[in-house]
Amino acid sequence: MRWTVHSEEELYRNQWLDIRVADVEITGGRHLQHRVMRTGPGAGAVVLNDAGEVLLEWRHRFIPDTWGYEVPIGGIHDGETAEAAAAREVEEETGWRPGPLRPLVYVQPTPGISDSEHHIFFADTAEHVGDPAEDWEAERIEWVPLADVPKLVAGRKIVSGTSMTALLYLYGAGRPS
């Protein structure tokens, strides 16, 4: 069953978010007025060191009022590749410059309401180059054992959908070739 979009009307728009209402036809010719959030793509990376630890940010998210570990991720700038954006975001948010990046996983975190897409890469080396660019991105930056990821997910210490997907994928599938 494929839904047919007949029209979209803009409700609100700024540089980060475009909220719309779509006239969508579903089965039997019925129509729904469905809300849609359109956003630019994002990119980030899971960085693993020789000790089997992943580079994570411990941060607060004010909308759900939760704390949790996340991989560094952010928006892709105009004219920037997803890979370049992932490297930039890791360095800006953590103070670590990742080594060569390889694709890890592609995620659509909220496809029922948004066209958001996240390109997540993998690096198995990183160089510490200084402090994070901003002091508001994370409470702290930590190297966390990859082996602890399932326990952290179960304990609600990793709740971000994209971070959870990427970390569990790496935990289960291993390093990309």
Tab-separated table of N, CA and C in Angstrom:
chain	number	residue	atom	x	y	z
A	1	MET	N	0.846	-1.167	0.000
A	1	MET	CA	0.000	0.000	0.000
A	1	MET	C	0.896	1.236	0.000
A	2	ARG	N	0.831	1.994	-1.054
A	2	ARG	CA	1.617	3.220	-1.164
A	2	ARG	C	0.690	4.407	-1.012
A	3	TRP	N	1.068	5.328	-0.137
A	3	TRP	CA	0.286	6.550	0.031
A	3	TRP	C	0.631	7.518	-1.101
A	4	THR	N	-0.359	8.274	-1.562
A	4	THR	CA	-0.154	9.255	-2.623
A	4	THR	C	-0.277	10.653	-2.040
A	5	VAL	N	0.741	11.463	-2.254
A	5	VAL	CA	0.724	12.844	-1.769
A	5	VAL	C	0.157	13.721	-2.880
A	6	HIS	N	-0.940	14.408	-2.575
A	6	HIS	CA	-1.574	15.292	-3.567
A	6	HIS	C	-1.075	16.725	-3.453
A	7	SER	N	-0.726	17.135	-2.237
A	7	SER	CA	-0.212	18.503	-2.064
A	7	SER	C	0.441	18.626	-0.700
A	8	GLU	N	1.279	19.662	-0.564
A	8	GLU	CA	1.866	20.021	0.721
A	8	GLU	C	1.749	21.528	0.882
A	9	GLU	N	1.399	21.950	2.083
A	9	GLU	CA	1.290	23.379	2.384
A	9	GLU	C	2.239	23.706	3.533
A	10	GLU	N	3.049	24.738	3.348
A	10	GLU	CA	3.997	25.149	4.380
A	10	GLU	C	3.257	25.778	5.555
A	11	LEU	N	3.585	25.305	6.767
A	11	LEU	CA	3.015	25.875	7.983
A	11	LEU	C	4.018	26.785	8.696
A	12	TYR	N	5.287	26.376	8.684
A	12	TYR	CA	6.346	27.131	9.354
A	12	TYR	C	7.672	26.728	8.730
A	13	ARG	N	8.567	27.711	8.614
A	13	ARG	CA	9.874	27.403	8.029
A	13	ARG	C	10.925	28.338	8.615
A	14	ASN	N	12.115	27.758	8.929
A	14	ASN	CA	13.297	28.545	9.248
A	14	ASN	C	14.493	27.812	8.657
A	15	GLN	N	15.703	28.193	9.023
A	15	GLN	CA	16.880	27.580	8.400
A	15	GLN	C	17.092	26.120	8.777
A	16	TRP	N	16.465	25.620	9.836
A	16	TRP	CA	16.658	24.240	10.278
A	16	TRP	C	15.467	23.334	10.007
A	17	LEU	N	14.291	23.917	9.893
A	17	LEU	CA	13.081	23.107	9.917
A	17	LEU	C	12.024	23.680	8.980
A	18	ASP	N	11.340	22.796	8.280
A	18	ASP	CA	10.241	23.154	7.387
A	18	ASP	C	9.068	22.249	7.765
A	19	ILE	N	8.053	22.826	8.403
A	19	ILE	CA	6.892	22.048	8.842
A	19	ILE	C	5.756	22.270	7.855
A	20	ARG	N	5.170	21.166	7.412
A	20	ARG	CA	4.142	21.216	6.381
A	20	ARG	C	2.949	20.348	6.771
A	21	VAL	N	1.835	20.565	6.076
A	21	VAL	CA	0.710	19.653	6.151
A	21	VAL	C	0.522	19.105	4.744
A	22	ALA	N	0.416	17.788	4.656
A	22	ALA	CA	0.280	17.118	3.364
A	22	ALA	C	-1.109	16.521	3.234
A	23	ASP	N	-1.691	16.679	2.052
A	23	ASP	CA	-2.936	15.993	1.709
A	23	ASP	C	-2.516	14.654	1.120
A	24	VAL	N	-2.771	13.580	1.885
A	24	VAL	CA	-2.299	12.248	1.514
A	24	VAL	C	-3.496	11.333	1.286
A	25	GLU	N	-3.466	10.632	0.163
A	25	GLU	CA	-4.505	9.648	-0.134
A	25	GLU	C	-4.013	8.279	0.305
A	26	ILE	N	-4.870	7.598	1.103
A	26	ILE	CA	-4.543	6.253	1.572
A	26	ILE	C	-5.506	5.266	0.913
A	27	THR	N	-5.578	4.057	1.408
A	27	THR	CA	-6.426	3.033	0.805
A	27	THR	C	-7.881	3.476	0.691
A	28	GLY	N	-8.542	2.968	-0.340
A	28	GLY	CA	-9.962	3.244	-0.523
A	28	GLY	C	-10.258	4.676	-0.930
A	29	GLY	N	-9.256	5.416	-1.381
A	29	GLY	CA	-9.478	6.798	-1.806
A	29	GLY	C	-9.654	7.778	-0.658
A	30	ARG	N	-9.435	7.322	0.563
A	30	ARG	CA	-9.556	8.221	1.717
A	30	ARG	C	-8.367	9.169	1.771
A	31	HIS	N	-8.588	10.336	2.374
A	31	HIS	CA	-7.534	11.348	2.496
A	31	HIS	C	-7.227	11.634	3.966
A	32	LEU	N	-5.942	11.905	4.238
A	32	LEU	CA	-5.477	12.333	5.561
A	32	LEU	C	-4.787	13.677	5.413
A	33	GLN	N	-4.877	14.492	6.427
A	33	GLN	CA	-4.048	15.691	6.540
A	33	GLN	C	-2.926	15.314	7.489
A	34	HIS	N	-1.749	15.059	6.934
A	34	HIS	CA	-0.626	14.528	7.710
A	34	HIS	C	0.441	15.604	7.872
A	35	ARG	N	0.951	15.768	9.089
A	35	ARG	CA	2.028	16.725	9.342
A	35	ARG	C	3.351	16.121	8.892
A	36	VAL	N	4.213	16.972	8.317
A	36	VAL	CA	5.499	16.544	7.784
A	36	VAL	C	6.561	17.539	8.221
A	37	MET	N	7.703	17.037	8.716
A	37	MET	CA	8.857	17.892	9.004
A	37	MET	C	9.925	17.582	7.974
A	38	ARG	N	10.380	18.621	7.283
A	38	ARG	CA	11.450	18.473	6.299
A	38	ARG	C	12.706	19.114	6.905
A	39	THR	N	13.799	18.376	6.855
A	39	THR	CA	15.057	18.867	7.420
A	39	THR	C	16.197	18.541	6.475
A	40	GLY	N	17.303	19.218	6.657
A	40	GLY	CA	18.499	18.885	5.896
A	40	GLY	C	19.117	17.612	6.425
A	41	PRO	N	19.971	16.977	5.641
A	41	PRO	CA	20.608	15.736	6.077
A	41	PRO	C	21.667	15.982	7.148
A	42	GLY	N	21.973	14.936	7.891
A	42	GLY	CA	22.998	15.001	8.919
A	42	GLY	C	24.053	13.943	8.705
A	43	ALA	N	25.202	14.143	9.340
A	43	ALA	CA	26.291	13.173	9.249
A	43	ALA	C	27.042	13.135	10.570
A	44	GLY	N	27.534	11.969	10.889
A	44	GLY	CA	28.304	11.788	12.108
A	44	GLY	C	29.176	10.564	11.982
A	45	ALA	N	29.828	10.208	13.079
A	45	ALA	CA	30.737	9.066	13.024
A	45	ALA	C	30.845	8.363	14.364
A	46	VAL	N	31.077	7.072	14.267
A	46	VAL	CA	31.478	6.267	15.407
A	46	VAL	C	32.989	6.093	15.277
A	47	VAL	N	33.700	6.516	16.310
A	47	VAL	CA	35.160	6.412	16.325
A	47	VAL	C	35.538	5.380	17.377
A	48	LEU	N	36.325	4.404	16.962
A	48	LEU	CA	36.750	3.308	17.828
A	48	LEU	C	38.260	3.375	17.989
A	49	ASN	N	38.732	3.192	19.234
A	49	ASN	CA	40.189	3.208	19.452
A	49	ASN	C	40.721	1.774	19.586
A	50	ASP	N	42.036	1.662	19.764
A	50	ASP	CA	42.683	0.343	19.856
A	50	ASP	C	42.253	-0.448	21.090
A	51	ALA	N	41.722	0.240	22.098
A	51	ALA	CA	41.278	-0.433	23.318
A	51	ALA	C	39.840	-0.937	23.208
A	52	GLY	N	39.223	-0.779	22.027
A	52	GLY	CA	37.843	-1.224	21.849
A	52	GLY	C	36.826	-0.273	22.453
A	53	GLU	N	37.194	1.000	22.558
A	53	GLU	CA	36.305	2.018	23.130
A	53	GLU	C	35.812	2.941	22.021
A	54	VAL	N	34.575	3.421	22.165
A	54	VAL	CA	33.993	4.356	21.209
A	54	VAL	C	33.940	5.748	21.834
A	55	LEU	N	34.133	6.747	20.992
A	55	LEU	CA	34.134	8.146	21.412
A	55	LEU	C	32.698	8.648	21.474
A	56	LEU	N	32.240	8.992	22.681
A	56	LEU	CA	30.854	9.404	22.873
A	56	LEU	C	30.760	10.712	23.643
A	57	GLU	N	29.656	11.379	23.427
A	57	GLU	CA	29.335	12.602	24.163
A	57	GLU	C	28.243	12.280	25.173
A	58	TRP	N	28.414	12.730	26.397
A	58	TRP	CA	27.361	12.632	27.416
A	58	TRP	C	26.664	13.978	27.405
A	59	ARG	N	25.383	13.974	27.020
A	59	ARG	CA	24.714	15.259	26.852
A	59	ARG	C	23.261	15.216	27.290
A	60	HIS	N	22.748	16.385	27.553
A	60	HIS	CA	21.355	16.577	27.929
A	60	HIS	C	20.577	17.021	26.705
A	61	ARG	N	19.411	16.436	26.517
A	61	ARG	CA	18.491	16.869	25.461
A	61	ARG	C	17.275	17.463	26.153
A	62	PHE	N	17.096	18.774	25.962
A	62	PHE	CA	16.069	19.476	26.730
A	62	PHE	C	14.642	19.127	26.312
A	63	ILE	N	14.407	18.742	25.068
A	63	ILE	CA	13.033	18.471	24.635
A	63	ILE	C	12.446	17.285	25.401
A	64	PRO	N	13.112	16.116	25.433
A	64	PRO	CA	12.583	15.029	26.265
A	64	PRO	C	13.085	15.088	27.709
A	65	ASP	N	13.984	16.056	28.012
A	65	ASP	CA	14.603	16.205	29.323
A	65	ASP	C	15.295	14.916	29.754
A	66	THR	N	16.197	14.437	28.875
A	66	THR	CA	16.940	13.212	29.162
A	66	THR	C	18.437	13.436	28.974
A	67	TRP	N	19.208	12.603	29.667
A	67	TRP	CA	20.664	12.548	29.513
A	67	TRP	C	21.002	11.251	28.812
A	68	GLY	N	22.058	11.270	28.002
A	68	GLY	CA	22.473	10.039	27.364
A	68	GLY	C	23.750	10.212	26.569
A	69	TYR	N	24.334	9.075	26.215
A	69	TYR	CA	25.499	9.061	25.344
A	69	TYR	C	25.040	9.168	23.899
A	70	GLU	N	25.799	9.911	23.097
A	70	GLU	CA	25.513	10.032	21.674
A	70	GLU	C	26.814	10.059	20.894
A	71	VAL	N	26.728	9.617	19.648
A	71	VAL	CA	27.850	9.797	18.736
A	71	VAL	C	27.798	11.230	18.230
A	72	PRO	N	28.928	11.823	17.875
A	72	PRO	CA	28.906	13.161	17.322
A	72	PRO	C	28.219	13.174	15.957
A	73	ILE	N	27.294	14.104	15.786
A	73	ILE	CA	26.528	14.204	14.540
A	73	ILE	C	26.011	15.622	14.397
A	74	GLY	N	25.866	16.065	13.175
A	74	GLY	CA	25.334	17.393	12.913
A	74	GLY	C	24.966	17.546	11.450
A	75	GLY	N	24.561	18.749	11.096
A	75	GLY	CA	24.105	19.012	9.749
A	75	GLY	C	25.227	19.039	8.722
A	76	ILE	N	24.841	18.736	7.492
A	76	ILE	CA	25.751	18.817	6.356
A	76	ILE	C	25.584	20.198	5.736
A	77	HIS	N	26.673	20.944	5.644
A	77	HIS	CA	26.624	22.292	5.063
A	77	HIS	C	26.488	22.223	3.545
A	78	ASP	N	25.958	23.288	2.951
A	78	ASP	CA	25.856	23.368	1.495
A	78	ASP	C	27.223	23.152	0.861
A	79	GLY	N	27.290	22.295	-0.124
A	79	GLY	CA	28.528	22.025	-0.832
A	79	GLY	C	29.462	21.059	-0.127
A	80	GLU	N	29.070	20.566	1.031
A	80	GLU	CA	29.908	19.659	1.825
A	80	GLU	C	29.445	18.220	1.603
A	81	THR	N	30.377	17.297	1.528
A	81	THR	CA	29.987	15.891	1.448
A	81	THR	C	29.599	15.394	2.837
A	82	ALA	N	28.867	14.292	2.868
A	82	ALA	CA	28.495	13.698	4.158
A	82	ALA	C	29.737	13.285	4.933
A	83	GLU	N	30.723	12.738	4.249
A	83	GLU	CA	31.957	12.303	4.911
A	83	GLU	C	32.706	13.487	5.522
A	84	ALA	N	32.808	14.587	4.777
A	84	ALA	CA	33.487	15.785	5.298
A	84	ALA	C	32.726	16.356	6.490
A	85	ALA	N	31.402	16.346	6.414
A	85	ALA	CA	30.594	16.845	7.526
A	85	ALA	C	30.787	15.986	8.768
A	86	ALA	N	30.842	14.677	8.590
A	86	ALA	CA	31.043	13.779	9.730
A	86	ALA	C	32.385	14.059	10.404
A	87	ALA	N	33.435	14.217	9.615
A	87	ALA	CA	34.763	14.509	10.176
A	87	ALA	C	34.749	15.844	10.907
A	88	ARG	N	34.128	16.849	10.312
A	88	ARG	CA	34.051	18.179	10.939
A	88	ARG	C	33.279	18.103	12.256
A	89	GLU	N	32.155	17.414	12.250
A	89	GLU	CA	31.336	17.321	13.459
A	89	GLU	C	32.069	16.612	14.585
A	90	VAL	N	32.756	15.528	14.281
A	90	VAL	CA	33.517	14.815	15.325
A	90	VAL	C	34.531	15.762	15.950
A	91	GLU	N	35.301	16.448	15.116
A	91	GLU	CA	36.332	17.338	15.644
A	91	GLU	C	35.731	18.507	16.416
A	92	GLU	N	34.703	19.153	15.865
A	92	GLU	CA	34.098	20.302	16.548
A	92	GLU	C	33.484	19.911	17.884
A	93	GLU	N	32.794	18.777	17.915
A	93	GLU	CA	32.049	18.402	19.108
A	93	GLU	C	32.884	17.704	20.172
A	94	THR	N	33.998	17.078	19.778
A	94	THR	CA	34.763	16.286	20.749
A	94	THR	C	36.200	16.744	20.950
A	95	GLY	N	36.767	17.465	19.979
A	95	GLY	CA	38.184	17.805	20.043
A	95	GLY	C	39.087	16.709	19.521
A	96	TRP	N	38.509	15.662	18.948
A	96	TRP	CA	39.262	14.559	18.349
A	96	TRP	C	39.065	14.599	16.844
A	97	ARG	N	40.159	14.500	16.088
A	97	ARG	CA	40.096	14.446	14.624
A	97	ARG	C	40.105	12.976	14.215
A	98	PRO	N	39.025	12.515	13.566
A	98	PRO	CA	38.984	11.098	13.189
A	98	PRO	C	39.944	10.790	12.051
A	99	GLY	N	40.407	9.541	12.038
A	99	GLY	CA	41.208	9.060	10.919
A	99	GLY	C	40.310	8.833	9.719
A	100	PRO	N	40.778	8.099	8.747
A	100	PRO	CA	39.978	7.857	7.542
A	100	PRO	C	38.597	7.300	7.900
A	101	LEU	N	37.588	7.854	7.254
A	101	LEU	CA	36.205	7.458	7.514
A	101	LEU	C	35.713	6.493	6.441
A	102	ARG	N	34.932	5.523	6.898
A	102	ARG	CA	34.270	4.578	5.996
A	102	ARG	C	32.786	4.562	6.334
A	103	PRO	N	31.909	4.392	5.362
A	103	PRO	CA	30.472	4.328	5.659
A	103	PRO	C	30.173	3.193	6.642
A	104	LEU	N	29.318	3.492	7.616
A	104	LEU	CA	28.904	2.484	8.591
A	104	LEU	C	27.437	2.126	8.403
A	105	VAL	N	26.554	3.133	8.483
A	105	VAL	CA	25.122	2.867	8.407
A	105	VAL	C	24.387	4.143	7.995
A	106	TYR	N	23.276	3.971	7.314
A	106	TYR	CA	22.390	5.067	6.916
A	106	TYR	C	21.108	4.912	7.719
A	107	VAL	N	20.620	6.013	8.313
A	107	VAL	CA	19.465	5.950	9.202
A	107	VAL	C	18.444	7.026	8.823
A	108	GLN	N	17.179	6.639	8.770
A	108	GLN	CA	16.072	7.583	8.708
A	108	GLN	C	15.403	7.494	10.089
A	109	PRO	N	15.765	8.402	11.022
A	109	PRO	CA	15.368	8.215	12.417
A	109	PRO	C	13.871	8.364	12.703
A	110	THR	N	13.144	9.130	11.915
A	110	THR	CA	11.726	9.352	12.210
A	110	THR	C	10.899	9.396	10.918
A	111	PRO	N	10.865	8.302	10.135
A	111	PRO	CA	10.230	8.347	8.824
A	111	PRO	C	8.708	8.512	8.842
A	112	GLY	N	8.079	8.338	9.979
A	112	GLY	CA	6.635	8.535	10.060
A	112	GLY	C	6.226	9.994	10.120
A	113	ILE	N	7.183	10.886	10.383
A	113	ILE	CA	6.865	12.309	10.517
A	113	ILE	C	7.879	13.205	9.803
A	114	SER	N	9.067	12.663	9.482
A	114	SER	CA	10.145	13.514	8.976
A	114	SER	C	10.921	12.822	7.858
A	115	ASP	N	11.524	13.651	6.982
A	115	ASP	CA	12.400	13.110	5.938
A	115	ASP	C	13.863	13.146	6.367
A	116	SER	N	14.121	13.331	7.646
A	116	SER	CA	15.477	13.385	8.181
A	116	SER	C	16.257	12.140	7.788
A	117	GLU	N	17.518	12.351	7.394
A	117	GLU	CA	18.395	11.229	7.065
A	117	GLU	C	19.763	11.486	7.661
A	118	HIS	N	20.355	10.432	8.201
A	118	HIS	CA	21.659	10.518	8.845
A	118	HIS	C	22.634	9.545	8.201
A	119	HIS	N	23.780	10.058	7.801
A	119	HIS	CA	24.858	9.271	7.219
A	119	HIS	C	25.913	9.083	8.306
A	120	ILE	N	26.085	7.860	8.771
A	120	ILE	CA	27.018	7.604	9.864
A	120	ILE	C	28.225	6.830	9.323
A	121	PHE	N	29.390	7.331	9.675
A	121	PHE	CA	30.647	6.773	9.221
A	121	PHE	C	31.381	6.124	10.384
A	122	PHE	N	32.473	5.457	10.062
A	122	PHE	CA	33.275	4.752	11.050
A	122	PHE	C	34.741	5.123	10.864
A	123	ALA	N	35.443	5.346	11.965
A	123	ALA	CA	36.893	5.532	11.956
A	123	ALA	C	37.478	4.678	13.065
A	124	ASP	N	38.635	4.090	12.814
A	124	ASP	CA	39.270	3.285	13.856
A	124	ASP	C	40.551	3.929	14.385
A	125	THR	N	40.703	5.215	14.091
A	125	THR	CA	41.780	6.009	14.687
A	125	THR	C	41.280	7.429	14.877
A	126	ALA	N	41.910	8.142	15.791
A	126	ALA	CA	41.604	9.555	16.014
A	126	ALA	C	42.786	10.203	16.725
A	127	GLU	N	42.929	11.485	16.492
A	127	GLU	CA	43.996	12.269	17.112
A	127	GLU	C	43.367	13.392	17.928
A	128	HIS	N	43.779	13.509	19.178
A	128	HIS	CA	43.258	14.600	20.009
A	128	HIS	C	43.913	15.905	19.561
A	129	VAL	N	43.084	16.890	19.174
A	129	VAL	CA	43.615	18.154	18.648
A	129	VAL	C	43.259	19.351	19.529
A	130	GLY	N	42.512	19.134	20.602
A	130	GLY	CA	42.161	20.235	21.493
A	130	GLY	C	40.803	20.050	22.114
A	131	ASP	N	40.300	21.125	22.663
A	131	ASP	CA	38.980	21.105	23.282
A	131	ASP	C	37.889	21.180	22.216
A	132	PRO	N	36.675	20.740	22.559
A	132	PRO	CA	35.563	20.926	21.634
A	132	PRO	C	35.396	22.410	21.287
A	133	ALA	N	34.872	22.684	20.096
A	133	ALA	CA	34.702	24.068	19.628
A	133	ALA	C	33.695	24.839	20.479
A	134	GLU	N	32.696	24.163	20.999
A	134	GLU	CA	31.654	24.797	21.813
A	134	GLU	C	31.550	24.076	23.151
A	135	ASP	N	31.171	24.820	24.186
A	135	ASP	CA	31.028	24.194	25.504
A	135	ASP	C	29.611	23.705	25.779
A	136	TRP	N	28.699	23.889	24.833
A	136	TRP	CA	27.298	23.526	25.055
A	136	TRP	C	26.891	22.212	24.387
A	137	GLU	N	27.785	21.597	23.629
A	137	GLU	CA	27.429	20.365	22.918
A	137	GLU	C	27.307	19.169	23.864
A	138	ALA	N	28.191	19.100	24.857
A	138	ALA	CA	28.203	17.927	25.727
A	138	ALA	C	28.701	18.297	27.119
A	139	GLU	N	28.209	17.593	28.106
A	139	GLU	CA	28.683	17.723	29.478
A	139	GLU	C	30.118	17.208	29.580
A	140	ARG	N	30.357	16.070	28.885
A	140	ARG	CA	31.700	15.496	28.859
A	140	ARG	C	31.856	14.614	27.619
A	141	ILE	N	33.108	14.379	27.267
A	141	ILE	CA	33.484	13.497	26.161
A	141	ILE	C	34.170	12.290	26.782
A	142	GLU	N	33.762	11.086	26.372
A	142	GLU	CA	34.318	9.877	26.980
A	142	GLU	C	34.612	8.811	25.942
A	143	TRP	N	35.612	8.006	26.237
A	143	TRP	CA	35.851	6.770	25.503
A	143	TRP	C	35.169	5.670	26.307
A	144	VAL	N	34.154	5.045	25.728
A	144	VAL	CA	33.317	4.055	26.407
A	144	VAL	C	33.519	2.696	25.731
A	145	PRO	N	33.715	1.621	26.497
A	145	PRO	CA	33.899	0.314	25.869
A	145	PRO	C	32.716	-0.062	24.968
A	146	LEU	N	33.021	-0.455	23.741
A	146	LEU	CA	31.971	-0.903	22.815
A	146	LEU	C	31.212	-2.075	23.422
A	147	ALA	N	31.901	-2.913	24.180
A	147	ALA	CA	31.258	-4.068	24.818
A	147	ALA	C	30.163	-3.658	25.801
A	148	ASP	N	30.192	-2.411	26.294
A	148	ASP	CA	29.183	-1.931	27.243
A	148	ASP	C	27.918	-1.413	26.560
A	149	VAL	N	27.925	-1.292	25.244
A	149	VAL	CA	26.798	-0.678	24.536
A	149	VAL	C	25.459	-1.369	24.832
A	150	PRO	N	25.336	-2.701	24.745
A	150	PRO	CA	24.031	-3.304	25.050
A	150	PRO	C	23.538	-2.972	26.457
A	151	LYS	N	24.444	-2.971	27.433
A	151	LYS	CA	24.069	-2.648	28.813
A	151	LYS	C	23.626	-1.181	28.909
A	152	LEU	N	24.304	-0.297	28.199
A	152	LEU	CA	23.943	1.127	28.214
A	152	LEU	C	22.594	1.363	27.545
A	153	VAL	N	22.305	0.629	26.486
A	153	VAL	CA	20.990	0.732	25.842
A	153	VAL	C	19.911	0.235	26.805
A	154	ALA	N	20.132	-0.924	27.405
A	154	ALA	CA	19.148	-1.485	28.344
A	154	ALA	C	18.913	-0.565	29.532
A	155	GLY	N	19.961	0.139	29.974
A	155	GLY	CA	19.848	1.045	31.111
A	155	GLY	C	19.431	2.460	30.741
A	156	ARG	N	19.015	2.655	29.500
A	156	ARG	CA	18.582	3.967	28.992
A	156	ARG	C	19.663	5.035	29.112
A	157	LYS	N	20.894	4.619	28.935
A	157	LYS	CA	22.016	5.567	28.892
A	157	LYS	C	22.350	5.930	27.447
A	158	ILE	N	21.829	5.153	26.494
A	158	ILE	CA	21.861	5.486	25.075
A	158	ILE	C	20.412	5.426	24.613
A	159	VAL	N	19.843	6.592	24.297
A	159	VAL	CA	18.441	6.643	23.873
A	159	VAL	C	18.250	7.307	22.510
A	160	SER	N	19.243	8.024	22.021
A	160	SER	CA	19.171	8.625	20.695
A	160	SER	C	19.074	7.516	19.657
A	161	GLY	N	18.047	7.573	18.819
A	161	GLY	CA	17.832	6.521	17.832
A	161	GLY	C	19.004	6.309	16.897
A	162	THR	N	19.568	7.382	16.384
A	162	THR	CA	20.681	7.248	15.448
A	162	THR	C	21.918	6.704	16.148
A	163	SER	N	22.214	7.220	17.334
A	163	SER	CA	23.370	6.718	18.081
A	163	SER	C	23.197	5.242	18.424
A	164	MET	N	22.002	4.882	18.874
A	164	MET	CA	21.730	3.496	19.236
A	164	MET	C	21.886	2.583	18.016
A	165	THR	N	21.315	2.996	16.906
A	165	THR	CA	21.408	2.193	15.691
A	165	THR	C	22.860	1.982	15.284
A	166	ALA	N	23.630	3.064	15.232
A	166	ALA	CA	25.019	2.981	14.787
A	166	ALA	C	25.865	2.129	15.736
A	167	LEU	N	25.706	2.342	17.038
A	167	LEU	CA	26.515	1.613	18.012
A	167	LEU	C	26.153	0.133	18.068
A	168	LEU	N	24.862	-0.180	18.046
A	168	LEU	CA	24.467	-1.589	18.054
A	168	LEU	C	24.850	-2.275	16.743
A	169	TYR	N	24.792	-1.540	15.641
A	169	TYR	CA	25.214	-2.104	14.361
A	169	TYR	C	26.701	-2.469	14.413
A	170	LEU	N	27.526	-1.527	14.899
A	170	LEU	CA	28.955	-1.796	15.006
A	170	LEU	C	29.208	-2.947	15.974
A	171	TYR	N	28.504	-2.971	17.092
A	171	TYR	CA	28.670	-4.025	18.098
A	171	TYR	C	28.352	-5.393	17.487
A	172	GLY	N	27.281	-5.466	16.716
A	172	GLY	CA	26.842	-6.745	16.155
A	172	GLY	C	27.556	-7.154	14.888
A	173	ALA	N	27.803	-6.178	14.030
A	173	ALA	CA	28.378	-6.497	12.708
A	173	ALA	C	29.897	-6.410	12.676
A	174	GLY	N	30.451	-5.684	13.601
A	174	GLY	CA	31.903	-5.505	13.604
A	174	GLY	C	32.350	-4.367	12.694
A	175	ARG	N	33.636	-4.207	12.588
A	175	ARG	CA	34.204	-3.117	11.810
A	175	ARG	C	33.874	-3.255	10.328
A	176	PRO	N	33.535	-2.129	9.687
A	176	PRO	CA	33.315	-2.202	8.234
A	176	PRO	C	34.638	-2.427	7.517
A	177	SER	N	34.560	-3.055	6.370
A	177	SER	CA	35.786	-3.325	5.609
A	177	SER	C	36.171	-2.133	4.756
